[in-house]
JSON list of C-alpha atoms in Angstrom, two decimals:
[
{"chain": "A", "resi": 1, "resn": "UNK", "atom": "CA", "xyz": [149.35, 26.54, 105.25]},
{"chain": "A", "resi": 2, "resn": "UNK", "atom": "CA", "xyz": [153.00, 27.34, 105.92]},
{"chain": "A", "resi": 3, "resn": "UNK", "atom": "CA", "xyz": [154.03, 30.75, 107.24]},
{"chain": "A", "resi": 4, "resn": "UNK", "atom": "CA", "xyz": [155.42, 33.02, 104.53]},
{"chain": "A", "resi": 5, "resn": "UNK", "atom": "CA", "xyz": [158.39, 34.28, 106.51]},
{"chain": "A", "resi": 6, "resn": "UNK", "atom": "CA", "xyz": [159.49, 30.99, 108.07]},
{"chain": "A", "resi": 7, "resn": "UNK", "atom": "CA", "xyz": [163.12, 31.77, 107.23]},
{"chain": "A", "resi": 8, "resn": "UNK", "atom": "CA", "xyz": [163.40, 35.55, 107.02]},
{"chain": "A", "resi": 9, "resn": "UNK", "atom": "CA", "xyz": [162.85, 37.83, 109.99]},
{"chain": "A", "resi": 10, "resn": "UNK", "atom": "CA", "xyz": [162.31, 41.55, 109.56]},
{"chain": "A", "resi": 11, "resn": "UNK", "atom": "CA", "xyz": [163.56, 44.41, 111.68]},
{"chain": "A", "resi": 12, "resn": "UNK", "atom": "CA", "xyz": [161.58, 47.57, 112.26]},
{"chain": "A", "resi": 13, "resn": "UNK", "atom": "CA", "xyz": [161.42, 49.47, 108.98]},
{"chain": "A", "resi": 14, "resn": "UNK", "atom": "CA", "xyz": [163.64, 52.45, 108.32]},
{"chain": "A", "resi": 15, "resn": "UNK", "atom": "CA", "xyz": [162.28, 55.81, 107.21]},
{"chain": "A", "resi": 16, "resn": "UNK", "atom": "CA", "xyz": [163.85, 55.19, 103.79]},
{"chain": "A", "resi": 17, "resn": "UNK", "atom": "CA", "xyz": [161.71, 52.07, 103.35]},
{"chain": "A", "resi": 18, "resn": "UNK", "atom": "CA", "xyz": [158.53, 54.07, 103.84]},
{"chain": "A", "resi": 19, "resn": "UNK", "atom": "CA", "xyz": [159.39, 56.11, 100.74]},
{"chain": "A", "resi": 20, "resn": "UNK", "atom": "CA", "xyz": [161.42, 53.55, 98.74]},
{"chain": "A", "resi": 21, "resn": "UNK", "atom": "CA", "xyz": [160.36, 52.98, 95.15]},
{"chain": "A", "resi": 22, "resn": "UNK", "atom": "CA", "xyz": [157.97, 50.11, 94.62]},
{"chain": "A", "resi": 23, "resn": "UNK", "atom": "CA", "xyz": [159.15, 47.02, 92.76]},
{"chain": "A", "resi": 24, "resn": "UNK", "atom": "CA", "xyz": [155.50, 46.48, 91.87]},
{"chain": "A", "resi": 25, "resn": "UNK", "atom": "CA", "xyz": [152.24, 48.15, 92.80]},
{"chain": "A", "resi": 26, "resn": "UNK", "atom": "CA", "xyz": [148.91, 46.39, 92.99]},
{"chain": "A", "resi": 27, "resn": "UNK", "atom": "CA", "xyz": [146.04, 48.86, 92.75]},
{"chain": "A", "resi": 28, "resn": "UNK", "atom": "CA", "xyz": [143.42, 46.53, 94.14]},
{"chain": "A", "resi": 29, "resn": "UNK", "atom": "CA", "xyz": [139.94, 48.00, 94.24]},
{"chain": "A", "resi": 30, "resn": "UNK", "atom": "CA", "xyz": [139.81, 47.47, 98.00]},
{"chain": "A", "resi": 31, "resn": "UNK", "atom": "CA", "xyz": [137.30, 50.20, 98.70]},
{"chain": "A", "resi": 32, "resn": "UNK", "atom": "CA", "xyz": [135.75, 51.35, 101.96]},
{"chain": "A", "resi": 33, "resn": "UNK", "atom": "CA", "xyz": [132.47, 52.86, 103.04]},
{"chain": "A", "resi": 34, "resn": "UNK", "atom": "CA", "xyz": [132.56, 56.54, 103.93]},
{"chain": "A", "resi": 35, "resn": "UNK", "atom": "CA", "xyz": [134.30, 57.06, 107.27]},
{"chain": "A", "resi": 36, "resn": "UNK", "atom": "CA", "xyz": [135.08, 53.33, 107.66]},
{"chain": "A", "resi": 37, "resn": "UNK", "atom": "CA", "xyz": [138.33, 51.41, 107.97]},
{"chain": "A", "resi": 38, "resn": "UNK", "atom": "CA", "xyz": [136.65, 48.01, 108.19]},
{"chain": "A", "resi": 39, "resn": "UNK", "atom": "CA", "xyz": [137.50, 45.51, 105.46]},
{"chain": "A", "resi": 40, "resn": "UNK", "atom": "CA", "xyz": [134.43, 43.97, 103.88]},
{"chain": "A", "resi": 41, "resn": "UNK", "atom": "CA", "xyz": [134.20, 40.27, 103.07]},
{"chain": "A", "resi": 42, "resn": "UNK", "atom": "CA", "xyz": [134.64, 41.22, 99.40]},
{"chain": "A", "resi": 43, "resn": "UNK", "atom": "CA", "xyz": [137.77, 43.28, 100.20]},
{"chain": "A", "resi": 44, "resn": "UNK", "atom": "CA", "xyz": [139.33, 40.35, 102.06]},
{"chain": "A", "resi": 45, "resn": "UNK", "atom": "CA", "xyz": [138.57, 38.09, 99.11]},
{"chain": "A", "resi": 46, "resn": "UNK", "atom": "CA", "xyz": [140.24, 40.54, 96.70]},
{"chain": "A", "resi": 47, "resn": "UNK", "atom": "CA", "xyz": [143.36, 40.68, 98.87]},
{"chain": "A", "resi": 48, "resn": "UNK", "atom": "CA", "xyz": [143.54, 36.88, 99.07]},
{"chain": "A", "resi": 49, "resn": "UNK", "atom": "CA", "xyz": [142.98, 36.35, 95.35]},
{"chain": "A", "resi": 50, "resn": "UNK", "atom": "CA", "xyz": [145.01, 39.23, 93.93]},
{"chain": "A", "resi": 51, "resn": "UNK", "atom": "CA", "xyz": [147.87, 39.96, 96.29]},
{"chain": "A", "resi": 52, "resn": "UNK", "atom": "CA", "xyz": [148.53, 37.08, 98.67]},
{"chain": "A", "resi": 53, "resn": "UNK", "atom": "CA", "xyz": [150.17, 34.86, 96.03]},
{"chain": "A", "resi": 54, "resn": "UNK", "atom": "CA", "xyz": [152.48, 37.69, 94.98]},
{"chain": "A", "resi": 55, "resn": "UNK", "atom": "CA", "xyz": [153.43, 38.35, 98.59]},
{"chain": "A", "resi": 56, "resn": "UNK", "atom": "CA", "xyz": [154.15, 34.64, 99.12]},
{"chain": "A", "resi": 57, "resn": "UNK", "atom": "CA", "xyz": [156.36, 34.52, 96.02]},
{"chain": "A", "resi": 58, "resn": "UNK", "atom": "CA", "xyz": [158.74, 37.26, 97.15]},
{"chain": "A", "resi": 59, "resn": "UNK", "atom": "CA", "xyz": [160.40, 38.17, 100.44]},
{"chain": "A", "resi": 60, "resn": "UNK", "atom": "CA", "xyz": [160.18, 41.90, 99.82]},
{"chain": "A", "resi": 61, "resn": "UNK", "atom": "CA", "xyz": [158.66, 44.21, 102.36]},
{"chain": "A", "resi": 62, "resn": "UNK", "atom": "CA", "xyz": [155.09, 45.21, 101.65]},
{"chain": "A", "resi": 63, "resn": "UNK", "atom": "CA", "xyz": [153.86, 48.78, 101.86]},
{"chain": "A", "resi": 64, "resn": "UNK", "atom": "CA", "xyz": [150.12, 49.30, 102.29]},
{"chain": "A", "resi": 65, "resn": "UNK", "atom": "CA", "xyz": [148.94, 52.81, 101.52]},
{"chain": "A", "resi": 66, "resn": "UNK", "atom": "CA", "xyz": [145.53, 53.93, 102.72]},
{"chain": "A", "resi": 67, "resn": "UNK", "atom": "CA", "xyz": [143.65, 56.67, 100.90]},
{"chain": "A", "resi": 68, "resn": "UNK", "atom": "CA", "xyz": [140.48, 58.71, 101.34]},
{"chain": "A", "resi": 69, "resn": "UNK", "atom": "CA", "xyz": [138.25, 61.00, 99.35]},
{"chain": "A", "resi": 70, "resn": "UNK", "atom": "CA", "xyz": [138.29, 64.72, 100.15]},
{"chain": "A", "resi": 71, "resn": "UNK", "atom": "CA", "xyz": [135.11, 64.81, 102.24]},
{"chain": "A", "resi": 72, "resn": "UNK", "atom": "CA", "xyz": [135.72, 65.93, 105.81]},
{"chain": "A", "resi": 73, "resn": "UNK", "atom": "CA", "xyz": [138.67, 67.51, 107.55]},
{"chain": "A", "resi": 74, "resn": "UNK", "atom": "CA", "xyz": [142.19, 66.92, 106.35]},
{"chain": "A", "resi": 75, "resn": "UNK", "atom": "CA", "xyz": [143.59, 65.59, 109.64]},
{"chain": "A", "resi": 76, "resn": "UNK", "atom": "CA", "xyz": [140.61, 63.26, 110.09]},
{"chain": "A", "resi": 77, "resn": "UNK", "atom": "CA", "xyz": [141.19, 61.89, 106.58]},
{"chain": "A", "resi": 78, "resn": "UNK", "atom": "CA", "xyz": [144.91, 61.35, 107.25]},
{"chain": "A", "resi": 79, "resn": "UNK", "atom": "CA", "xyz": [144.01, 59.37, 110.37]},
{"chain": "A", "resi": 80, "resn": "UNK", "atom": "CA", "xyz": [141.30, 57.40, 108.55]},
{"chain": "A", "resi": 81, "resn": "UNK", "atom": "CA", "xyz": [143.67, 56.52, 105.70]},
{"chain": "A", "resi": 82, "resn": "UNK", "atom": "CA", "xyz": [146.22, 55.23, 108.21]},
{"chain": "A", "resi": 83, "resn": "UNK", "atom": "CA", "xyz": [143.54, 53.12, 109.91]},
{"chain": "A", "resi": 84, "resn": "UNK", "atom": "CA", "xyz": [142.56, 51.69, 106.50]},
{"chain": "A", "resi": 85, "resn": "UNK", "atom": "CA", "xyz": [146.14, 50.71, 105.79]},
{"chain": "A", "resi": 86, "resn": "UNK", "atom": "CA", "xyz": [146.47, 49.22, 109.28]},
{"chain": "A", "resi": 87, "resn": "UNK", "atom": "CA", "xyz": [143.28, 47.21, 108.76]},
{"chain": "A", "resi": 88, "resn": "UNK", "atom": "CA", "xyz": [144.69, 45.74, 105.54]},
{"chain": "A", "resi": 89, "resn": "UNK", "atom": "CA", "xyz": [148.02, 45.03, 107.27]},
{"chain": "A", "resi": 90, "resn": "UNK", "atom": "CA", "xyz": [146.30, 43.23, 110.13]},
{"chain": "A", "resi": 91, "resn": "UNK", "atom": "CA", "xyz": [144.43, 41.06, 107.65]},
{"chain": "A", "resi": 92, "resn": "UNK", "atom": "CA", "xyz": [147.59, 40.26, 105.66]},
{"chain": "A", "resi": 93, "resn": "UNK", "atom": "CA", "xyz": [149.55, 39.36, 108.80]},
{"chain": "A", "resi": 94, "resn": "UNK", "atom": "CA", "xyz": [146.74, 37.07, 109.90]},
{"chain": "A", "resi": 95, "resn": "UNK", "atom": "CA", "xyz": [146.14, 35.47, 106.50]},
{"chain": "A", "resi": 96, "resn": "UNK", "atom": "CA", "xyz": [149.80, 35.11, 105.42]},
{"chain": "A", "resi": 97, "resn": "UNK", "atom": "CA", "xyz": [151.05, 34.39, 108.94]},
{"chain": "A", "resi": 98, "resn": "UNK", "atom": "CA", "xyz": [153.93, 36.74, 108.25]},
{"chain": "A", "resi": 99, "resn": "UNK", "atom": "CA", "xyz": [156.17, 38.89, 110.40]},
{"chain": "A", "resi": 100, "resn": "UNK", "atom": "CA", "xyz": [154.29, 42.15, 111.20]},
{"chain": "A", "resi": 101, "resn": "UNK", "atom": "CA", "xyz": [157.54, 44.08, 110.65]},
{"chain": "A", "resi": 102, "resn": "UNK", "atom": "CA", "xyz": [157.41, 43.05, 107.00]},
{"chain": "A", "resi": 103, "resn": "UNK", "atom": "CA", "xyz": [154.41, 45.26, 106.30]},
{"chain": "A", "resi": 104, "resn": "UNK", "atom": "CA", "xyz": [154.61, 49.06, 106.44]},
{"chain": "A", "resi": 105, "resn": "UNK", "atom": "CA", "xyz": [151.54, 51.26, 106.62]},
{"chain": "A", "resi": 106, "resn": "UNK", "atom": "CA", "xyz": [151.20, 54.74, 105.14]},
{"chain": "A", "resi": 107, "resn": "UNK", "atom": "CA", "xyz": [148.22, 57.08, 105.36]},
{"chain": "A", "resi": 108, "resn": "UNK", "atom": "CA", "xyz": [147.94, 59.40, 102.36]},
{"chain": "A", "resi": 109, "resn": "UNK", "atom": "CA", "xyz": [144.62, 60.97, 103.29]},
{"chain": "A", "resi": 110, "resn": "UNK", "atom": "CA", "xyz": [143.13, 62.67, 100.22]},
{"chain": "A", "resi": 111, "resn": "UNK", "atom": "CA", "xyz": [146.56, 63.53, 98.72]},
{"chain": "A", "resi": 112, "resn": "UNK", "atom": "CA", "xyz": [146.70, 60.76, 96.07]},
{"chain": "A", "resi": 113, "resn": "UNK", "atom": "CA", "xyz": [143.32, 60.60, 94.34]},
{"chain": "A", "resi": 114, "resn": "UNK", "atom": "CA", "xyz": [142.85, 58.24, 91.41]},
{"chain": "A", "resi": 115, "resn": "UNK", "atom": "CA", "xyz": [139.53, 59.75, 90.43]},
{"chain": "A", "resi": 116, "resn": "UNK", "atom": "CA", "xyz": [137.57, 62.99, 90.52]},
{"chain": "A", "resi": 117, "resn": "UNK", "atom": "CA", "xyz": [136.26, 63.78, 94.01]},
{"chain": "A", "resi": 118, "resn": "UNK", "atom": "CA", "xyz": [133.34, 65.79, 92.58]},
{"chain": "A", "resi": 119, "resn": "UNK", "atom": "CA", "xyz": [131.25, 62.65, 91.91]},
{"chain": "A", "resi": 120, "resn": "UNK", "atom": "CA", "xyz": [130.00, 59.87, 94.20]},
{"chain": "A", "resi": 121, "resn": "UNK", "atom": "CA", "xyz": [131.66, 57.25, 91.99]},
{"chain": "A", "resi": 122, "resn": "UNK", "atom": "CA", "xyz": [134.98, 59.12, 92.01]},
{"chain": "A", "resi": 123, "resn": "UNK", "atom": "CA", "xyz": [134.95, 59.54, 95.78]},
{"chain": "A", "resi": 124, "resn": "UNK", "atom": "CA", "xyz": [134.23, 55.80, 96.18]},
{"chain": "A", "resi": 125, "resn": "UNK", "atom": "CA", "xyz": [137.27, 54.92, 94.03]},
{"chain": "A", "resi": 126, "resn": "UNK", "atom": "CA", "xyz": [139.45, 57.21, 96.12]},
{"chain": "A", "resi": 127, "resn": "UNK", "atom": "CA", "xyz": [138.51, 55.39, 99.37]},
{"chain": "A", "resi": 128, "resn": "UNK", "atom": "CA", "xyz": [140.98, 52.57, 98.81]},
{"chain": "A", "resi": 129, "resn": "UNK", "atom": "CA", "xyz": [144.19, 50.83, 99.78]},
{"chain": "A", "resi": 130, "resn": "UNK", "atom": "CA", "xyz": [147.17, 50.11, 97.54]},
{"chain": "A", "resi": 131, "resn": "UNK", "atom": "CA", "xyz": [149.63, 47.25, 98.01]},
{"chain": "A", "resi": 132, "resn": "UNK", "atom": "CA", "xyz": [153.28, 47.55, 96.98]},
{"chain": "A", "resi": 133, "resn": "UNK", "atom": "CA", "xyz": [156.29, 45.30, 97.13]},
{"chain": "A", "resi": 134, "resn": "UNK", "atom": "CA", "xyz": [159.31, 47.48, 97.84]},
{"chain": "A", "resi": 135, "resn": "UNK", "atom": "CA", "xyz": [163.01, 46.94, 97.37]},
{"chain": "A", "resi": 136, "resn": "UNK", "atom": "CA", "xyz": [164.58, 45.72, 100.58]},
{"chain": "A", "resi": 137, "resn": "UNK", "atom": "CA", "xyz": [166.93, 48.11, 102.35]},
{"chain": "A", "resi": 138, "resn": "UNK", "atom": "CA", "xyz": [168.28, 45.37, 104.61]}
]
């Protein structure tokens, strides 16, 4: 398997790239157990099958956004969401063999729910990561 970024090298991301509009967003159901940032075997499979090919097809930067439900303290959830995004980044770098500077991580905590936090099912859907290709600022 050839490295994705064999030609292009990335510099450290600018602040603008952390908030740049996404070219495309992939809302993979990469969900986590309560309080965990560990990717399951199923989560890794979803990333490989549903995002890796897209990432290989474009040289855009990738932004991984980690999210949590609203259970627990706000600052703990912000930290957990960042660890979830970092876990997904580490897996992508390893699997794609890409430049780590290509992938940005953002921790949203509970601030971007996709479901109602008042139910177990809703909280589970909110414990997720999202993968975005963003327009290059370079």
